[in-house]
Amino acid sequence: MTATAEPEIGKARRRKEDEHLVTGRTRWTDNLVLPGMQHLAILRSPFAHARITGIDTSAARDLPGVVTVLTGADLADEQGSLPCAWPITPDMKSPPAPSLAVDRVNFAGEAVAVVVARSAYEAHDALEAIDVEYDELPVVLDLASAAADGSELVHPDLGTNVSATWTFDSAEAGTGSDVEEAIRDAEVLVERTFRQQRLIPAFMEPRSVVVDPTGAQITMWSATQIPHILRLMLAMTLDIPEHKLRVVAPDVGGGFGGKLQVTPEEVIALLVARRLGKPVKYTESRSESMVAAHHGRDQIQKLTLAARRDGTVTGMKVELLADMGAYLRLVTSGVPILGAFMFNGIYKFPAYHFTCTNVFTNKVPTDAYRGAGRPEATFAIERMMDELATELSLDPLELRAKNWITHEEFPFDTVAGLTYDSGNYEAATAHARELFDYDGLRREQAERRERKDPVQLGIGVSTFTEMCGLAPSRTLGALAYGAGGWEHAAIRMLPTGKVEVVTGSSAHGQGHETAWSQVVADQLGVPFEDVEVLHGDTQTSPRGMDTYGSRSLAVGAIAVVKAAEKVIAKARPIAAHLMECAEDDLEFTDGRFQVKGTEKAVGIADVALAVFAAHDLPDGVEPNLDSEAAYDPENFSFPHGTHLCAVEVDTETGKVRIRSYVCVDDIGHVVNPLIVEGQVHGGLAQGIAQALYEEAVYDESGTLLSGSFAEYSVPSAADLPSFTTGRTETPATGNPLGVKGVGEAGTIASTPAVVNAALDAVRQFGVRDIEMPLTPMRVWRAVHTAQEGAR
């Protein structure tokens, strides 16, 4: 008998995909050079709202190296309107969204003309020679004012700035009781209004696109998260036969939702290439990325929490205003709706009502950004739980424990209509509390307050869960989303026993090639090194729903498992034939079919070679082990965790310094702990960045003031603490690997942990809230304003 191989799942394997990245052998879109390739540069509007009354391109056309200059009028008949795939209500208003503005611009940075030249430098130089005449219009920037009657209009033809209003009510849905009754009967009411500031995804690699129209197909290379969705949307928008369009996502340097888009630049590049009959390339500058690529968040949250005096929560009412920006992009309208199912968090709320009003402004469109609606919801409920704890003079962990779903109660049907399949909030919190030294820090906090230390200590709590593995197609259909959420995979068994895995999940830094290799190695019993993972090319991988919403492992990898099961099923009768036994007498372990109770066995690599030769196969069996599968889960997956943060706030300068950060996450079974650790650390960095550093700021004319990294403060490693991480494990019950998502968890949980900690440090002075990001000036002003008001 052979020894049982050590499982690959659970090993901290170094990522296969990193070698070519760290050695500089990358294939970024901007690295591509094609014969005869032309270069594009895009002229963008300096005004947030204006009519275009004239464009003179003659001087630019005459410059050396310039091939042509095109305006919106030149492309008006063929560019169509950029797609919105999520009509959240039947009456949702969605104005036409041209890739190249024709007669009107609606945000500063909107494309108004494109220069085609022999080099990128010549194209950019020619932009200055284009003369555009604008007739400025009133600018709509303030979200609350834009939603009010009588506001100036972003799109006058619509007659309103309100795109849609979406509502969920637990009494109407049959998932809970009436929230107004809960509010009337409440012994304690906490009412707060929070602002989710506008954020910029700030991915490492700027967006880039190359289009080659010269072959039998049009081929587009793009720094995108969604090659399959992009192909479909471009085909539908531009009336191109889908089989005549190939989309490739080569190495992609991060996305965070910022590349989950059908961009104006992709449409423009395709139209220009098709018109010229030559390859073209467009690569944005960093400032273009920040000014014109979609932003995230940007909400006003009005919240009412009803409770009894003992701390039991009895109901929650949520009223959101969500800033769409000037247009609806691919999933703009639905992002705040995803949060609707998470405002109840890990708690047993008897009553719940959610209303979201989506509003147009003259700003860059918003869309998905890491977490997409769920960080906003988690921030709201975790801030409100701290506010309630303060109101009742309860420890914030004690209050949470009084209201959370206990581990014995799973599966649990929530007031928001979801079924949480598994979890253990008690275990995660107990482990985090121990790692954090919660009681010791509380004692130190009391001592600092007693001696009136100018540097005060604050302790923040965030207990969270999230719906991820965005997938159940029926659920997405019920929400009027324009696609399903299944995922596809194929496994090709090569004659030498090596394995090619084709996945519809398109990686942009997550580690798919490594994790999928580990999964397949365990499923088929082949060496990790013998597995090659192919992705990101609609020619190689013709079916897929791509990567976002922490769906890759919980959906994409399960499709891989299903395909592997089919490979084994196809190999079984052949193995039985080779060993002259019945199929039922075989067991498959560690890559070998073995006759039960004997030493007689044949490896799957041997079966693959026998299939290739096809000299001795059972009658009626085709010489092929290759298999494919699509997987559409019946439910989301629900990772959870407890994050604890200690900050020191200098009341004399307003500086907030994170002294200690502990998180214990439960993501079900772990495939690769090293990848998980990286995902958690990256997520924490982005969530902390929202709390303390990042904000997209516009001036009164609609000009983005934070249009470069000189003004938009992305933290470096030097700005962040060392993190202490831990894990508990309650496997997901809805998939065979027991896995949950992890890509967004750190971002979702960390923002309220940091803000709660900072407020805990200064609440003694009468500070009730500080708008994010908690810059030293904002913190200092809040403390001193509260102190002056108390005098």
C-alpha positions in Angstrom: 0.0 0.0 0.0 1.3 3.5 -0.8 1.4 6.1 1.9 -1.4 8.7 1.9 -0.2 11.9 0.3 -0.2 15.0 2.4 -3.2 17.2 1.4 -2.4 20.3 -0.5 -5.4 22.2 0.9 -4.2 23.9 4.0 -0.6 24.3 2.9 1.0 27.8 2.9 2.2 27.5 -0.7 4.1 30.4 -2.2 2.1 31.8 -5.2 3.0 30.3 -8.6 2.1 33.6 -10.3 4.5 35.7 -8.4 7.8 34.7 -10.0 7.2 36.3 -13.3 5.8 39.4 -11.6 8.7 40.0 -9.2 11.3 39.2 -12.0 9.8 41.7 -14.4 8.6 39.2 -16.9 5.1 40.7 -16.8 2.5 41.0 -19.6 0.7 44.2 -18.6 -1.6 45.5 -21.3 0.6 48.6 -21.6 3.6 46.3 -22.4 1.9 45.1 -25.6 3.3 46.4 -28.9 1.7 45.3 -32.2 2.8 46.0 -35.8 1.4 49.3 -37.0 -0.1 50.2 -33.6 -1.5 53.7 -33.2 -1.8 55.5 -29.8 -4.8 57.3 -28.3 -5.0 60.3 -26.1 -8.3 61.6 -24.7 -9.3 65.2 -24.2 -11.4 65.6 -21.0 -13.8 68.3 -20.0 -12.5 70.8 -17.4 -16.1 71.6 -16.5 -18.5 69.5 -14.4 -21.6 70.6 -16.3 -21.7 72.4 -19.6 -23.0 72.4 -23.2 -20.4 71.8 -25.9 -21.1 74.6 -28.4 -18.1 74.0 -30.7 -15.0 71.9 -31.2 -12.2 72.9 -33.5 -9.8 70.1 -34.2 -8.1 71.5 -37.3 -4.9 72.6 -35.6 -4.5 69.3 -33.9 -5.0 67.4 -37.1 -2.1 69.3 -38.7 0.5 68.4 -36.1 3.3 65.9 -36.8 2.4 62.3 -36.2 -1.3 62.9 -35.8 -3.4 60.4 -37.7 -6.9 61.7 -36.9 -8.9 63.5 -34.3 -12.4 62.3 -33.5 -15.2 63.9 -31.5 -18.4 62.6 -30.0 -20.3 63.9 -33.1 -18.0 61.7 -35.3 -18.9 58.6 -33.3 -22.5 59.4 -32.3 -24.1 57.0 -34.7 -22.1 54.0 -33.6 -21.0 54.4 -29.9 -24.3 53.6 -28.3 -24.7 54.0 -24.6 -22.5 52.5 -21.9 -24.5 49.7 -20.3 -26.1 49.5 -16.9 -26.8 45.9 -16.0 -28.9 46.4 -12.9 -32.3 48.1 -13.3 -33.2 47.9 -9.6 -36.8 49.1 -10.1 -39.0 49.0 -13.2 -39.2 52.8 -13.2 -35.5 53.5 -12.7 -34.2 56.5 -14.6 -31.0 55.8 -16.6 -29.9 58.6 -19.0 -27.9 57.8 -22.1 -24.2 57.5 -21.3 -22.0 58.1 -24.3 -18.4 57.1 -24.2 -17.4 60.3 -26.0 -19.6 63.3 -25.1 -21.6 64.7 -28.0 -23.2 68.0 -27.0 -23.1 68.1 -23.2 -20.7 67.1 -20.4 -21.9 66.1 -17.0 -18.7 65.7 -14.9 -15.2 67.1 -15.0 -13.1 64.5 -16.7 -15.7 63.3 -19.2 -14.2 62.5 -22.6 -14.9 65.0 -25.4 -12.4 64.2 -28.1 -9.7 61.6 -29.0 -6.5 62.0 -30.8 -4.9 59.2 -32.7 -1.2 59.5 -33.4 1.9 57.4 -34.2 3.2 57.8 -30.6 1.7 58.4 -27.2 3.7 61.6 -26.9 2.5 63.0 -30.1 -1.1 62.1 -29.2 -0.9 63.9 -25.9 0.8 66.9 -27.3 -2.0 67.3 -29.8 -4.6 67.5 -27.1 -3.5 71.1 -26.4 -4.3 72.1 -29.9 -8.0 71.2 -29.7 -10.2 74.2 -29.1 -13.5 73.4 -27.3 -16.1 76.0 -26.6 -18.3 75.4 -23.5 -21.4 77.0 -22.2 -21.3 76.4 -18.5 -24.4 75.2 -16.6 -25.3 75.1 -12.9 -23.4 72.4 -11.1 -25.2 69.8 -8.8 -22.8 68.5 -6.2 -24.4 68.3 -2.8 -26.1 64.9 -2.4 -28.9 66.0 0.0 -29.7 69.1 -2.1 -29.7 67.1 -5.3 -32.4 64.8 -3.9 -34.6 67.7 -2.8 -37.5 69.1 -4.9 -36.5 72.2 -6.9 -32.9 71.3 -7.2 -31.0 72.1 -10.4 -31.0 69.1 -12.6 -28.0 67.0 -13.9 -30.2 65.6 -16.7 -33.1 68.1 -17.3 -34.9 65.6 -19.6 -35.4 63.3 -16.6 -37.2 66.0 -14.6 -35.5 64.9 -11.4 -32.2 63.9 -10.0 -33.6 60.8 -8.4 -32.8 57.7 -10.4 -34.7 55.2 -8.3 -36.0 54.5 -4.8 -35.7 50.9 -3.6 -37.3 49.6 -0.4 -37.3 46.5 1.8 -39.6 46.1 4.7 -39.5 43.1 7.0 -43.2 43.2 7.7 -44.2 43.2 4.1 -41.6 40.6 3.2 -42.7 38.3 6.1 -39.2 38.2 7.6 -40.0 40.3 10.7 -42.4 42.7 12.3 -43.3 46.3 11.7 -40.4 48.7 12.3 -42.6 51.7 13.0 -44.3 49.8 15.8 -40.9 48.9 17.1 -39.9 52.6 17.1 -43.1 53.6 18.8 -42.7 51.0 21.6 -38.9 51.5 22.1 -37.6 52.2 25.5 -34.4 53.6 23.9 -34.1 55.3 20.5 -30.7 56.1 18.9 -30.8 58.3 15.8 -27.7 59.1 13.9 -26.6 60.3 10.5 -23.3 59.1 9.0 -21.5 60.0 5.9 -19.7 57.5 3.8 -17.2 59.6 1.9 -16.3 59.1 -1.7 -13.3 56.9 -2.4 -11.0 56.2 -5.3 -10.1 52.6 -6.0 -6.4 53.6 -6.7 -5.4 50.2 -8.1 -1.6 49.9 -8.7 -1.8 49.4 -12.5 -3.7 52.2 -14.4 -6.3 51.1 -16.9 -5.0 50.2 -20.3 -6.6 48.8 -23.5 -5.2 47.5 -26.8 -7.4 46.6 -29.7 -6.4 44.7 -32.8 -9.0 44.7 -35.6 -6.9 43.1 -38.2 -7.5 39.4 -37.7 -10.6 37.2 -38.2 -11.7 38.5 -34.9 -11.4 41.8 -33.1 -9.1 41.2 -30.2 -9.1 43.4 -27.2 -6.5 43.2 -24.4 -7.7 45.1 -21.3 -6.7 45.6 -17.7 -10.1 44.3 -16.6 -11.6 42.1 -13.9 -14.4 41.0 -16.2 -13.2 39.8 -19.7 -16.3 37.6 -20.2 -18.8 40.3 -19.2 -16.9 42.9 -21.1 -17.0 40.8 -24.3 -20.8 40.4 -24.0 -21.5 44.0 -23.1 -19.3 45.3 -26.0 -21.0 42.9 -28.4 -24.5 44.1 -27.3 -23.6 47.8 -27.1 -21.7 48.1 -30.4 -23.7 45.4 -32.4 -20.7 43.2 -32.9 -21.2 39.4 -33.3 -20.0 38.0 -30.0 -18.0 35.2 -31.7 -16.1 37.9 -33.7 -14.8 39.5 -30.5 -12.1 38.1 -28.2 -11.2 39.8 -24.9 -8.0 39.0 -23.0 -7.1 40.2 -19.5 -3.4 39.6 -19.3 -1.5 40.4 -16.1 -3.8 42.8 -14.2 -2.3 44.9 -11.5 -5.2 45.1 -9.0 -8.8 46.2 -9.4 -10.7 46.4 -6.1 -13.9 46.7 -8.1 -12.4 49.7 -10.0 -11.9 47.4 -13.1 -15.3 45.8 -12.8 -16.6 48.0 -15.6 -17.3 48.5 -19.3 -15.3 51.7 -19.7 -15.6 54.6 -22.1 -12.0 54.1 -23.0 -12.6 50.5 -24.1 -15.5 51.5 -26.3 -13.5 54.4 -27.8 -10.5 52.2 -28.5 -12.5 49.6 -30.2 -14.4 52.1 -32.4 -11.2 53.9 -33.4 -9.4 50.6 -34.2 -12.3 49.4 -36.3 -12.5 52.7 -38.1 -8.8 52.8 -38.9 -8.3 49.1 -39.5 -5.2 49.3 -37.3 -4.3 48.3 -33.8 -4.6 51.1 -31.2 -3.5 51.5 -27.6 -4.8 53.7 -24.8 -3.2 53.8 -21.4 -4.4 56.3 -18.8 -2.3 58.5 -16.6 -2.7 58.3 -12.9 -4.5 61.6 -12.7 -6.8 60.4 -15.5 -7.6 57.3 -13.5 -8.5 59.3 -10.5 -10.5 62.0 -12.4 -12.4 59.7 -14.8 -12.5 56.1 -13.6 -15.4 55.3 -11.3 -15.3 56.1 -7.6 -16.8 54.2 -4.7 -19.0 54.6 -1.6 -20.5 58.2 -1.3 -23.6 57.8 0.9 -25.6 59.6 3.5 -27.0 57.1 6.1 -29.8 58.1 8.4 -30.3 55.4 11.0 -32.8 54.8 13.8 -32.1 51.9 16.2 -34.9 50.9 18.7 -34.0 48.9 21.8 -35.1 48.0 25.3 -33.3 49.3 28.4 -31.6 45.9 28.9 -29.9 46.4 25.5 -32.1 44.1 23.4 -32.4 45.6 19.9 -36.0 45.6 18.7 -35.8 47.3 15.3 -33.7 49.3 12.8 -34.7 51.8 10.2 -32.3 52.8 7.4 -32.7 55.7 5.0 -29.9 56.0 2.5 -29.1 58.6 -0.1 -26.6 57.2 -2.5 -24.6 59.3 -5.0 -24.6 57.8 -8.5 -22.5 60.5 -10.0 -23.5 61.7 -13.5 -24.4 58.3 -15.1 -25.2 54.8 -14.2 -22.3 52.5 -15.0 -22.4 48.7 -15.0 -23.7 48.0 -11.5 -23.8 51.6 -10.1 -27.5 51.4 -9.2 -27.2 48.1 -7.3 -24.2 48.6 -5.1 -26.1 50.3 -2.3 -28.8 47.6 -2.6 -26.3 44.9 -1.8 -25.9 46.6 1.6 -29.6 46.3 2.3 -29.2 42.7 3.3 -26.3 43.4 5.7 -27.5 46.3 7.9 -28.7 43.7 10.5 -25.1 42.3 10.6 -24.8 39.4 13.0 -27.8 40.4 15.1 -31.3 39.1 15.7 -33.4 42.1 14.8 -37.2 41.6 15.0 -38.0 44.5 12.7 -36.2 46.2 9.8 -36.9 48.7 7.1 -34.5 49.9 4.4 -35.0 52.6 1.9 -32.4 53.8 -0.6 -32.7 56.7 -2.9 -30.2 56.8 -5.8 -29.3 60.4 -6.8 -27.5 61.9 -9.8 -24.9 64.6 -9.3 -22.3 66.2 -11.5 -19.5 64.0 -10.3 -17.7 60.9 -11.6 -20.0 57.9 -11.6 -19.8 55.6 -8.6 -19.7 51.8 -8.8 -18.3 48.8 -7.1 -15.4 49.3 -4.7 -14.0 46.6 -2.4 -17.0 45.2 -0.5 -19.6 47.0 -2.7 -22.4 48.0 -0.3 -21.4 45.7 2.5 -18.7 47.9 4.1 -21.2 50.7 4.2 -23.8 48.5 6.0 -21.3 47.1 8.4 -20.0 50.6 9.3 -23.5 51.7 10.0 -24.6 48.9 12.3 -21.3 48.7 14.1 -21.3 52.4 14.8 -24.9 52.2 15.9 -24.2 49.3 18.3 -21.4 51.4 19.9 -23.8 54.4 20.1 -26.4 52.2 21.8 -23.8 50.8 24.2 -22.8 54.4 25.2 -26.4 55.4 25.7 -27.0 52.4 28.0 -23.5 52.5 29.7 -22.8 49.0 28.6 -19.6 47.5 27.4 -19.8 47.3 23.6 -18.8 43.6 23.5 -21.4 42.8 26.2 -24.1 44.6 24.1 -23.2 42.7 21.0 -23.2 39.3 22.7 -26.7 40.1 24.0 -28.0 40.5 20.4 -25.9 38.2 18.2 -27.0 34.9 16.7 -25.6 32.1 18.8 -23.8 29.2 17.2 -26.6 26.8 18.2 -29.1 28.8 16.1 -27.5 28.2 12.7 -28.8 28.0 10.1 -30.5 31.3 10.8 -33.1 33.2 8.8 -32.4 36.9 9.1 -34.8 39.8 9.2 -33.3 40.9 5.9 -34.4 37.7 4.2 -31.1 35.7 4.0 -30.3 32.4 5.5 -26.9 32.3 7.3 -25.7 28.8 7.1 -23.0 28.6 9.7 -21.0 30.7 12.1 -19.6 31.0 15.6 -19.5 34.6 16.7 -18.8 33.7 20.3 -15.6 31.8 19.4 -14.2 34.4 17.1 -14.9 37.2 19.7 -13.4 35.2 22.6 -10.2 34.5 20.6 -9.9 38.1 19.5 -10.4 39.4 23.0 -7.6 37.1 24.3 -5.2 38.1 21.6 -6.0 41.8 22.1 -5.8 41.8 26.0 -9.1 43.6 26.0 -9.4 43.8 29.8 -5.8 45.1 30.2 -6.4 47.8 27.7 -9.6 48.9 29.4 -7.7 49.3 32.6 -5.0 51.4 30.9 -7.8 53.5 29.3 -9.3 54.2 32.7 -5.9 55.2 34.2 -5.2 57.6 31.3 -8.6 59.2 31.8 -8.1 59.5 35.5 -4.8 61.4 35.0 -6.2 63.5 32.1 -3.4 62.3 29.8 -3.4 64.5 26.6 -3.0 61.3 24.6 -6.1 59.3 25.3 -6.6 55.6 24.6 -9.6 54.4 22.6 -10.8 50.8 22.0 -12.9 50.0 19.0 -15.0 46.9 18.2 -16.3 45.6 14.9 -18.1 42.3 14.7 -19.2 41.5 11.2 -20.5 39.1 8.7 -20.9 39.5 4.9 -22.8 37.9 2.1 -20.2 36.9 -0.5 -19.6 34.5 -3.3 -22.0 36.6 -5.3 -23.7 33.9 -7.2 -27.1 32.4 -6.7 -28.6 33.2 -10.1 -32.2 33.0 -8.9 -31.5 35.5 -6.2 -29.8 37.8 -8.6 -32.7 37.4 -11.0 -35.1 38.3 -8.2 -33.1 41.5 -7.7 -33.4 42.3 -11.4 -29.6 41.9 -12.0 -28.9 41.5 -15.6 -26.9 38.2 -15.4 -26.5 35.0 -13.4 -23.8 34.2 -10.8 -22.7 30.7 -11.9 -19.1 29.9 -12.7 -17.5 27.6 -15.2 -14.4 25.4 -15.2 -12.8 22.8 -17.4 -10.1 20.2 -16.7 -7.9 18.9 -19.5 -6.0 15.7 -18.8 -2.8 15.6 -20.9 -1.3 12.2 -22.0 1.7 12.7 -19.8 -0.5 13.0 -16.7 -0.1 16.8 -16.5 -3.3 18.8 -16.0 -4.6 22.0 -17.5 -7.3 23.8 -15.5 -9.4 26.4 -17.4 -11.3 28.7 -15.1 -13.9 31.4 -15.8 -12.7 33.3 -12.8 -10.3 36.0 -13.9 -7.6 36.8 -11.4 -6.0 40.2 -10.9 -3.9 39.4 -7.9 -5.9 37.0 -5.8 -3.7 33.9 -6.3 -6.1 31.7 -8.4 -3.3 29.8 -10.1 -1.9 28.6 -6.8 -5.1 27.9 -5.0 -6.8 26.1 -7.9 -3.6 24.0 -8.3 -3.9 23.0 -4.7 -7.6 22.1 -5.1 -7.0 20.0 -8.2 -3.9 18.3 -6.8 -6.1 17.0 -3.9 -9.0 16.1 -6.1 -7.0 14.2 -8.7 -4.1 13.1 -6.6 -1.5 14.8 -9.0 1.5 16.8 -7.9 0.9 20.5 -7.3 3.6 21.3 -9.8 1.8 19.4 -12.5 -1.2 21.6 -12.6 -1.4 24.7 -14.9 -4.2 27.2 -14.5 -5.4 29.1 -17.6 -7.7 32.2 -17.3 -8.5 35.6 -18.5 -8.9 34.9 -22.2 -12.4 34.4 -23.7 -10.8 32.3 -26.4 -9.2 29.9 -24.0 -11.9 30.1 -21.4 -15.1 30.9 -23.4 -17.5 30.7 -20.4 -17.3 32.5 -17.1 -18.7 35.2 -14.9 -15.3 36.6 -13.8 -14.0 38.0 -10.4 -15.7 40.3 -7.9 -17.7 40.0 -4.7 -15.4 37.4 -3.0 -16.8 34.8 -5.4 -13.7 33.2 -6.8 -13.1 30.4 -4.3 -16.7 29.8 -3.1 -18.0 29.7 -6.7 -15.1 29.4 -9.2 -13.1 26.8 -7.3 -16.2 24.7 -6.7 -16.8 24.6 -10.5 -13.2 23.2 -10.6 -14.1 20.5 -8.1 -17.2 19.5 -10.1 -15.1 19.3 -13.2 -12.5 17.1 -11.4 -15.3 14.8 -10.2 -16.3 14.3 -13.8 -12.7 13.5 -14.8 -12.6 10.8 -12.1 -16.1 9.5 -13.2 -14.9 9.2 -16.9 -11.6 7.5 -15.8 -13.3 4.9 -13.6 -14.7 2.6 -16.3 -11.4 2.7 -18.2 -9.4 1.9 -15.1 -11.7 -1.0 -14.3 -11.3 -2.3 -17.9 -7.5 -2.0 -17.6 -7.5 -4.0 -14.4 -10.2 -6.4 -15.5 -12.5 -5.7 -12.5 -15.9 -4.2 -11.9 -16.2 -0.5 -11.4 -17.8 -1.0 -8.0 -14.7 -2.8 -6.9 -12.6 0.4 -7.3 -11.8 3.1 -4.9 -10.0 6.3 -5.9 -7.5 7.8 -3.4 -4.3 9.8 -3.9 -4.5 9.7 -7.6 -4.9 6.0 -7.9 -7.7 3.6 -8.7 -7.2 0.6 -6.5 -9.1 -2.7 -6.4 -10.5 -2.8 -2.8 -8.6 -5.2 -0.6 -5.8 -5.7 -3.0 -2.5 -4.1 -4.1 -3.7 -3.9 -7.7 -3.9 -0.3 -8.8 -3.5 2.1 -11.7 -2.7 5.8 -11.5 -4.8 8.5 -13.2 -1.8 9.5 -15.2 -1.6 5.9 -16.6 -5.3 6.1 -17.4 -4.7 9.4 -19.2 -1.9 7.8 -21.3 -4.1 4.8 -22.1 -6.9 7.2 -23.2 -4.5 9.0 -25.5 -3.3 5.7 -27.1 -6.9 4.4 -27.2 -5.5 0.9 -27.9 -7.6 -0.9 -25.3 -10.7 1.0 -24.2 -14.1 -0.4 -23.2 -16.6 -0.6 -26.0 -18.5 2.6 -26.4 -16.1 4.7 -24.3 -14.7 7.7 -26.1 -10.9 8.4 -25.7 -11.3 11.5 -23.6 -11.1 12.4 -19.9 -11.5 16.1 -20.4 -14.4 17.5 -18.4 -16.1 20.7 -17.7 -18.7 21.9 -15.2 -20.7 24.9 -14.2 -21.6 25.6 -10.6 -24.4 27.8 -9.4 -24.7 27.7 -5.6 -28.0 27.8 -3.8 -26.8 30.4 -1.3 -24.2 33.0 -0.6 -21.4 32.2 1.8 -21.1 34.1 5.1 -17.6 34.7 6.5 -17.5 36.6 9.8 -15.1 37.8 12.4 -14.3 40.1 15.3 -11.9 43.0 14.9 -10.5 45.0 17.8 -8.6 48.2 17.5 -6.7 50.3 20.1 -5.8 53.9 19.1 -4.0 56.7 20.8 -5.5 60.1 20.1 -3.4 63.2 20.8 -6.0 65.7 21.9 -3.5 68.6 21.4 -2.8 67.7 17.7 -5.7 65.5 16.7 -3.4 62.8 15.5 -4.8 59.3 15.6 -2.3 56.5 15.9 -3.2 52.8 15.8 -1.4 51.1 18.6 -2.8 47.6 18.3 -5.1 45.8 15.8 -6.3 42.3 16.2 -8.7 40.5 13.9 -10.0 37.0 14.1 -11.8 35.9 10.9 -13.8 32.8 10.1 -13.7 32.0 6.4 -14.5 28.3 6.7 -11.9 25.9 5.5 -8.6 27.6 4.3 -7.0 26.5 1.1 -3.8 28.5 1.4 -3.1 30.3 4.7 -0.4 32.5 3.1 -2.8 33.8 0.5 -5.5 34.4 3.2 -3.0 36.3 5.3 -2.2 38.6 2.4 -5.8 39.2 1.5 -6.6 40.1 5.1 -3.7 42.4 5.4 -4.6 44.2 2.2 -8.2 44.4 3.2 -7.3 45.9 6.5 -5.1 48.5 4.8 -8.0 49.7 2.6 -10.5 49.8 5.4 -8.2 51.7 7.7 -7.5 54.0 4.8 -11.1 55.0 4.6 -11.2 55.6 8.3 -8.1 57.8 8.5 -6.8 58.9 5.2 -8.7 58.7 1.9 -11.3 61.0 0.5 -12.2 62.2 -3.0 -12.9 65.9 -2.6 -14.5 68.3 -5.1 -14.5 72.1 -5.1 -17.7 74.2 -5.5 -17.3 74.1 -9.3 -17.1 70.3 -9.5 -13.3 70.0 -10.0 -11.7 67.0 -8.3 -9.1 68.4 -5.9 -7.7 65.0 -5.0 -6.7 64.1 -8.5 -3.2 62.8 -7.7 -1.4 60.9 -4.9 -0.1 64.3 -3.7 -3.7 65.1 -2.6 -5.3 61.7 -2.3 -3.7 60.1 0.8 -3.2 56.4 0.2 -1.3 55.0 3.3 2.0 53.3 2.9 3.3 50.4 5.0 4.9 53.0 7.3 1.5 54.5 8.1 0.0 51.2 9.2 0.6 49.0 12.3 1.6 45.4 12.5 -1.6 43.3 12.5 -2.3 40.4 14.8 -4.5 37.9 12.9 -6.2 34.8 14.0 -8.8 32.4 12.7 -11.7 30.2 13.8 -13.3 27.7 11.5 -16.9 26.9 10.9 -17.1 25.4 7.4 -19.7 26.6 4.9 -22.4 24.0 4.5 -23.3 25.0 1.0 -20.2 23.8 -0.9 -18.1 20.6 -0.8 -14.9 22.5 0.2 -16.6 24.3 3.1 -15.0 27.5 2.0 -16.2 31.1 2.3 -14.9 34.4 0.9 -12.0 36.4 2.3 -11.1 39.0 -0.3 -13.2 41.8 1.1 -13.5 40.8 4.8 -10.7 43.0 6.1 -12.0 46.1 4.4 -15.6 45.5 5.6 -14.7 45.1 9.2 -11.8 47.5 9.8 -13.3 50.9 9.1 -15.8 50.9 12.0 -13.3 49.3 14.3 -10.9 52.3 13.8 -13.6 54.9 13.9 -15.2 53.4 17.0 -11.8 53.3 18.7 -11.1 57.0 18.0 -14.5 58.1 19.2 -14.1 55.9 22.3 -11.0 57.9 23.1 -12.7 61.3 22.8 -16.3 60.7 23.6 -15.6 61.7 27.2 -15.2 65.3 25.9 -18.7 65.3 24.4 -17.7 64.3 20.8 -20.5 62.2 19.3 -19.2 61.8 15.7 -16.3 62.7 13.4 -16.8 62.5 9.7 -14.4 60.2 7.9 -11.5 60.4 7.2 -10.5 61.2 10.7 -7.7 63.6 9.8 -5.9 65.4 12.6 -7.7 68.6 11.8 -11.1 67.0 12.0 -10.3 65.2 15.2 -8.7 68.3 16.8 -11.7 70.5 15.8 -14.2 68.0 17.1 -12.5 67.8 20.5 -12.0 71.5 20.9 -15.5 72.4 19.7 -17.0 69.9 22.2 -14.9 71.3 25.0 -15.8 74.9 24.2 -19.5 73.9 24.1 -19.2 72.3 27.5 -17.8 75.5 29.1 
